[in-house]
Amino acid sequence: MNSEMAPSAQIPASIEVERKFVPGPDVEKKLCTLGAVLLEEVTFRDSYYDSPDLLLTLNDNWLRRRQDSWELKHPPQKGARGLKGAATQYMELTSEDDIICRVSEELGVPCPINIESFGLNEFASFVTRRRRFLLPLAEHSNTKVVVDLDEADFGFAVGEVEVLVKTQEEIESAFQKVEEICRQLGVFRETPVQGKVSTFLQMNRADHFRKLVEAHVI
Ligand code: V4E
């Protein structure tokens, strides 16, 4: 893509509001009580990439290849962090052109023709087995709530309650919805629960992990 071209946003980006939790032994029973249905059971590999000086992740940008697709998560507001209390909010880009634009802006380099041409390094790669549940819609609500139960191949399990929204105005009520569901599932905690990537880094790349903690990214 030419560096002067505007991004082609064929796929509108969504804002993902979520809260992670430690999955206890009775979480599935609780999901069942709330009327949740198992939507899918999937297994995928995520590989995460950054520049040698870690410019992407130190600015809370998470570029990954999930199976055959590129994805980028970044905070909805420039200069802000995605972590808000114990919950998170991230825009998720899936269009390669949009990802190239954002990454080149973050790295301060011209847009290359593809993501591979940035010459980034893989810093984490693992396989996740995910069971995804859909909660029933409350009356007069069109907010879809999804609960994921993840098991990563490095011996780590985590759950997350997630709501997708399209606009900034919808974020606050999404935070409240996610918190309410965590309370109903009996997994609510005031403090953030670490996710798969942070745990992978803590176990395998202590230096990268320490830099992210010092930069208040995780
Ligand atoms: C955003 C982020 C990272 C990238 C991985 O994001 P995560 O939502 O944990 O992955 P996953 O596999 O559940 O993605 P999904 O399938 O839902 O799209 S690694 C660290 N962060 C930032 C971050 C943070 N600072 N604190 C917490 C609690 N989570 C994430």
Coordinates of C-alpha atoms and ligand atoms in Angstrom, one line a residue:
M1 CA 0.0 0.0 0.0
N2 CA 1.2 3.5 -0.8
S3 CA 2.0 5.6 2.3
E4 CA -0.2 8.4 1.1
M5 CA -3.3 6.3 0.6
A6 CA -6.1 6.5 3.1
P7 CA -6.9 3.2 5.0
S8 CA -9.6 1.1 3.4
A9 CA -11.8 0.2 6.3
Q10 CA -13.9 -2.5 4.6
I11 CA -14.5 -4.1 8.0
P12 CA -15.7 -1.7 10.7
A13 CA -13.6 -1.9 13.8
S14 CA -15.3 -2.9 17.0
I15 CA -14.5 -2.0 20.6
E16 CA -14.0 -5.0 22.8
V17 CA -14.9 -4.4 26.5
E18 CA -13.9 -7.4 28.7
R19 CA -13.0 -8.6 32.1
K20 CA -10.9 -11.6 32.8
F21 CA -11.5 -14.1 35.6
V22 CA -10.0 -17.1 37.2
P23 CA -12.3 -20.0 36.1
G24 CA -13.3 -22.0 39.2
P25 CA -14.6 -25.6 39.1
D26 CA -18.3 -24.6 39.1
V27 CA -18.2 -21.8 36.4
E28 CA -19.9 -24.0 33.8
K29 CA -22.7 -24.9 36.2
K30 CA -23.2 -21.2 36.9
L31 CA -23.2 -20.4 33.1
C32 CA -25.8 -23.1 32.7
T33 CA -27.9 -21.5 35.5
L34 CA -27.8 -18.2 33.7
G35 CA -29.0 -19.9 30.5
A36 CA -25.8 -19.7 28.6
V37 CA -25.4 -22.0 25.5
L38 CA -22.1 -23.4 24.2
L39 CA -21.6 -21.6 20.9
E40 CA -18.3 -23.2 19.8
E41 CA -15.3 -25.1 20.8
V42 CA -12.2 -24.0 18.8
T43 CA -8.4 -24.5 18.9
F44 CA -6.1 -21.8 17.5
R45 CA -2.5 -20.6 17.5
D46 CA -1.7 -17.0 18.3
S47 CA 1.7 -15.6 17.5
Y48 CA 2.5 -12.1 18.7
Y49 CA 4.9 -9.6 17.0
D50 CA 6.9 -6.5 18.0
S51 CA 9.8 -4.4 16.8
P52 CA 13.2 -5.1 18.4
D53 CA 12.8 -2.0 20.7
L54 CA 9.2 -3.2 21.7
L55 CA 7.6 0.0 20.4
L56 CA 4.3 -1.7 19.8
T57 CA 3.6 -3.4 23.1
L58 CA 5.1 -0.6 25.2
N59 CA 2.4 1.6 23.6
D60 CA -0.2 -1.1 24.3
N61 CA -0.5 -2.3 20.7
W62 CA -0.9 -6.0 20.3
L63 CA -0.2 -7.4 16.8
R64 CA -0.9 -11.1 16.4
R65 CA -1.4 -13.7 13.8
R66 CA -4.3 -15.9 14.8
Q67 CA -4.1 -19.0 12.6
D68 CA -4.0 -17.4 9.1
S69 CA -5.4 -13.9 9.9
W70 CA -3.7 -10.8 11.2
E71 CA -5.3 -8.8 14.1
L72 CA -4.3 -5.7 16.0
K73 CA -5.7 -4.6 19.4
H74 CA -5.1 -1.1 20.5
P75 CA -6.7 1.4 23.0
P76 CA -9.7 3.3 21.5
Q77 CA -8.1 6.6 22.4
K78 CA -4.6 7.6 21.3
G79 CA -2.2 7.9 24.2
A80 CA -4.6 6.2 26.7
R81 CA -4.3 2.6 28.0
G82 CA -6.7 -0.2 27.3
L83 CA -6.7 -1.3 31.0
K84 CA -9.4 0.5 33.0
G85 CA -9.6 -0.8 36.6
A86 CA -9.9 -4.5 36.3
A87 CA -11.5 -4.4 32.9
T88 CA -10.1 -3.6 29.4
Q89 CA -11.3 -1.8 26.3
Y90 CA -9.5 -2.4 23.0
M91 CA -10.3 -1.6 19.3
E92 CA -9.8 -4.7 17.2
L93 CA -8.6 -4.2 13.6
T94 CA -8.7 -7.1 11.2
S95 CA -8.3 -5.4 7.9
E96 CA -4.6 -5.7 6.8
D97 CA -4.5 -2.2 5.3
D98 CA -5.8 -0.7 8.6
I99 CA -3.3 -2.7 10.6
I100 CA -0.4 -1.5 8.3
C101 CA -1.5 2.1 8.7
R102 CA -1.6 1.8 12.5
V103 CA 1.6 -0.1 12.9
S104 CA 3.5 2.3 10.6
E105 CA 2.2 5.2 12.6
E106 CA 3.3 3.6 15.9
L107 CA 6.8 2.7 14.5
G108 CA 7.2 6.0 12.6
V109 CA 8.0 4.3 9.3
P110 CA 6.3 4.4 5.9
C111 CA 3.6 1.9 5.1
P112 CA 5.1 -1.2 3.5
I113 CA 3.3 -3.5 1.0
N114 CA 2.5 -6.1 3.6
I115 CA 2.8 -6.7 7.4
E116 CA 5.6 -9.2 6.9
S117 CA 7.7 -6.4 5.4
F118 CA 7.9 -4.5 8.8
G119 CA 10.5 -7.2 9.8
L120 CA 9.0 -7.7 13.3
N121 CA 10.0 -10.3 15.8
E122 CA 7.8 -13.0 17.2
F123 CA 7.8 -12.7 21.0
A124 CA 5.1 -15.2 22.0
S125 CA 3.4 -18.2 20.3
F126 CA 0.9 -20.6 21.9
V127 CA -2.1 -22.7 21.2
T128 CA -5.5 -22.0 23.0
R129 CA -8.4 -24.3 23.3
R130 CA -11.5 -22.1 23.7
R131 CA -15.0 -22.9 24.7
R132 CA -17.3 -19.9 23.9
F133 CA -20.7 -19.5 25.6
L134 CA -23.4 -17.0 24.6
L135 CA -25.6 -15.6 27.4
P136 CA -29.3 -15.0 26.6
L137 CA -30.3 -11.4 25.8
A138 CA -32.0 -9.6 28.7
E139 CA -35.5 -8.2 27.8
H140 CA -35.3 -5.0 25.7
S141 CA -31.5 -5.3 25.4
N142 CA -29.5 -5.9 22.3
T143 CA -26.2 -6.3 24.1
K144 CA -24.6 -9.7 23.3
V145 CA -22.5 -11.1 26.1
V146 CA -20.0 -13.8 25.4
V147 CA -18.0 -15.8 27.9
D148 CA -14.8 -17.6 26.9
L149 CA -13.2 -20.3 28.8
D150 CA -9.6 -20.6 27.5
E151 CA -6.9 -23.2 28.2
A152 CA -3.5 -22.4 26.8
D153 CA -0.9 -25.1 25.9
F154 CA 1.6 -23.7 28.5
G155 CA -0.6 -24.8 31.4
F156 CA -2.6 -21.7 31.9
A157 CA -6.4 -21.3 32.1
V158 CA -8.4 -18.0 32.1
G159 CA -11.9 -16.9 31.5
E160 CA -13.3 -13.7 30.1
V161 CA -16.6 -11.9 29.9
E162 CA -16.8 -9.9 26.7
V163 CA -19.2 -7.3 25.1
L164 CA -18.5 -5.8 21.6
V165 CA -19.7 -2.3 20.9
K166 CA -19.3 0.1 18.0
T167 CA -19.2 3.6 19.6
Q168 CA -17.4 5.3 22.5
E169 CA -20.9 6.2 23.9
E170 CA -21.7 2.5 24.4
I171 CA -18.5 1.7 26.4
E172 CA -19.7 2.7 29.9
S173 CA -22.8 0.6 29.9
A174 CA -20.7 -2.3 28.4
F175 CA -18.3 -2.0 31.4
Q176 CA -21.3 -2.2 33.7
K177 CA -22.8 -5.2 31.9
V178 CA -19.5 -7.1 32.0
E179 CA -19.1 -6.4 35.8
E180 CA -22.7 -7.5 36.4
I181 CA -22.2 -10.8 34.6
C182 CA -18.9 -11.5 36.5
R183 CA -20.8 -10.9 39.8
Q184 CA -23.6 -13.3 38.7
L185 CA -21.0 -15.9 37.8
G186 CA -19.4 -15.5 41.2
V187 CA -16.0 -14.6 39.6
F188 CA -15.9 -10.8 40.3
R189 CA -12.6 -9.4 41.5
E190 CA -11.6 -5.8 42.1
T191 CA -8.1 -6.3 40.7
P192 CA -7.2 -7.3 37.1
V193 CA -6.6 -11.0 36.3
Q194 CA -3.6 -11.6 34.1
G195 CA -4.3 -12.9 30.6
K196 CA -2.5 -15.5 28.5
V197 CA 0.1 -13.2 26.8
S198 CA 1.2 -11.5 30.1
T199 CA 1.5 -14.9 31.8
F200 CA 3.5 -16.3 28.8
L201 CA 5.9 -13.3 29.0
Q202 CA 6.3 -13.6 32.8
M203 CA 7.2 -17.3 32.3
N204 CA 9.4 -17.0 29.2
R205 CA 10.5 -13.4 28.7
A206 CA 11.0 -11.8 32.0
D207 CA 12.8 -8.7 30.6
H208 CA 9.9 -7.9 28.2
F209 CA 7.4 -8.5 31.0
R210 CA 9.3 -6.2 33.4
K211 CA 9.4 -3.4 30.8
L212 CA 5.6 -3.7 30.3
V213 CA 5.0 -3.5 34.0
E214 CA 7.2 -0.5 34.3
A215 CA 5.4 1.2 31.4
H216 CA 2.0 0.5 33.2
V217 CA 0.8 -1.5 30.2
I218 CA 0.1 -4.6 32.2
Ligands
V4E1 C1 -4.6 -6.6 25.0 C2 -3.5 -7.3 25.6 C3 -2.9 -8.4 25.1 C4 -3.3 -9.1 23.9 C5 -4.1 -10.3 24.1 O1 -5.3 -9.9 24.5 P1 -6.3 -10.9 25.3 O2 -7.7 -10.2 25.3 O3 -5.8 -11.2 26.6 O4 -6.3 -12.1 24.3 P2 -7.4 -13.1 23.9 O5 -6.8 -14.3 23.3 O6 -8.4 -13.3 25.0 O7 -8.1 -12.3 22.7 P3 -9.6 -12.3 22.1 O8 -9.8 -13.7 21.5 O9 -10.6 -12.0 23.2 O10 -9.6 -11.2 21.1 S1 -1.7 -8.9 26.2 C6 -2.0 -7.7 27.2 N1 -3.0 -6.9 26.8 C7 -3.4 -5.8 27.7 C8 -4.1 -6.3 28.9 C9 -3.9 -5.8 30.1 N2 -3.1 -4.8 30.3 N3 -4.6 -6.3 31.2 C10 -5.5 -7.3 31.0 C11 -6.3 -7.8 32.2 N4 -5.7 -7.9 29.8 C12 -5.0 -7.4 28.7

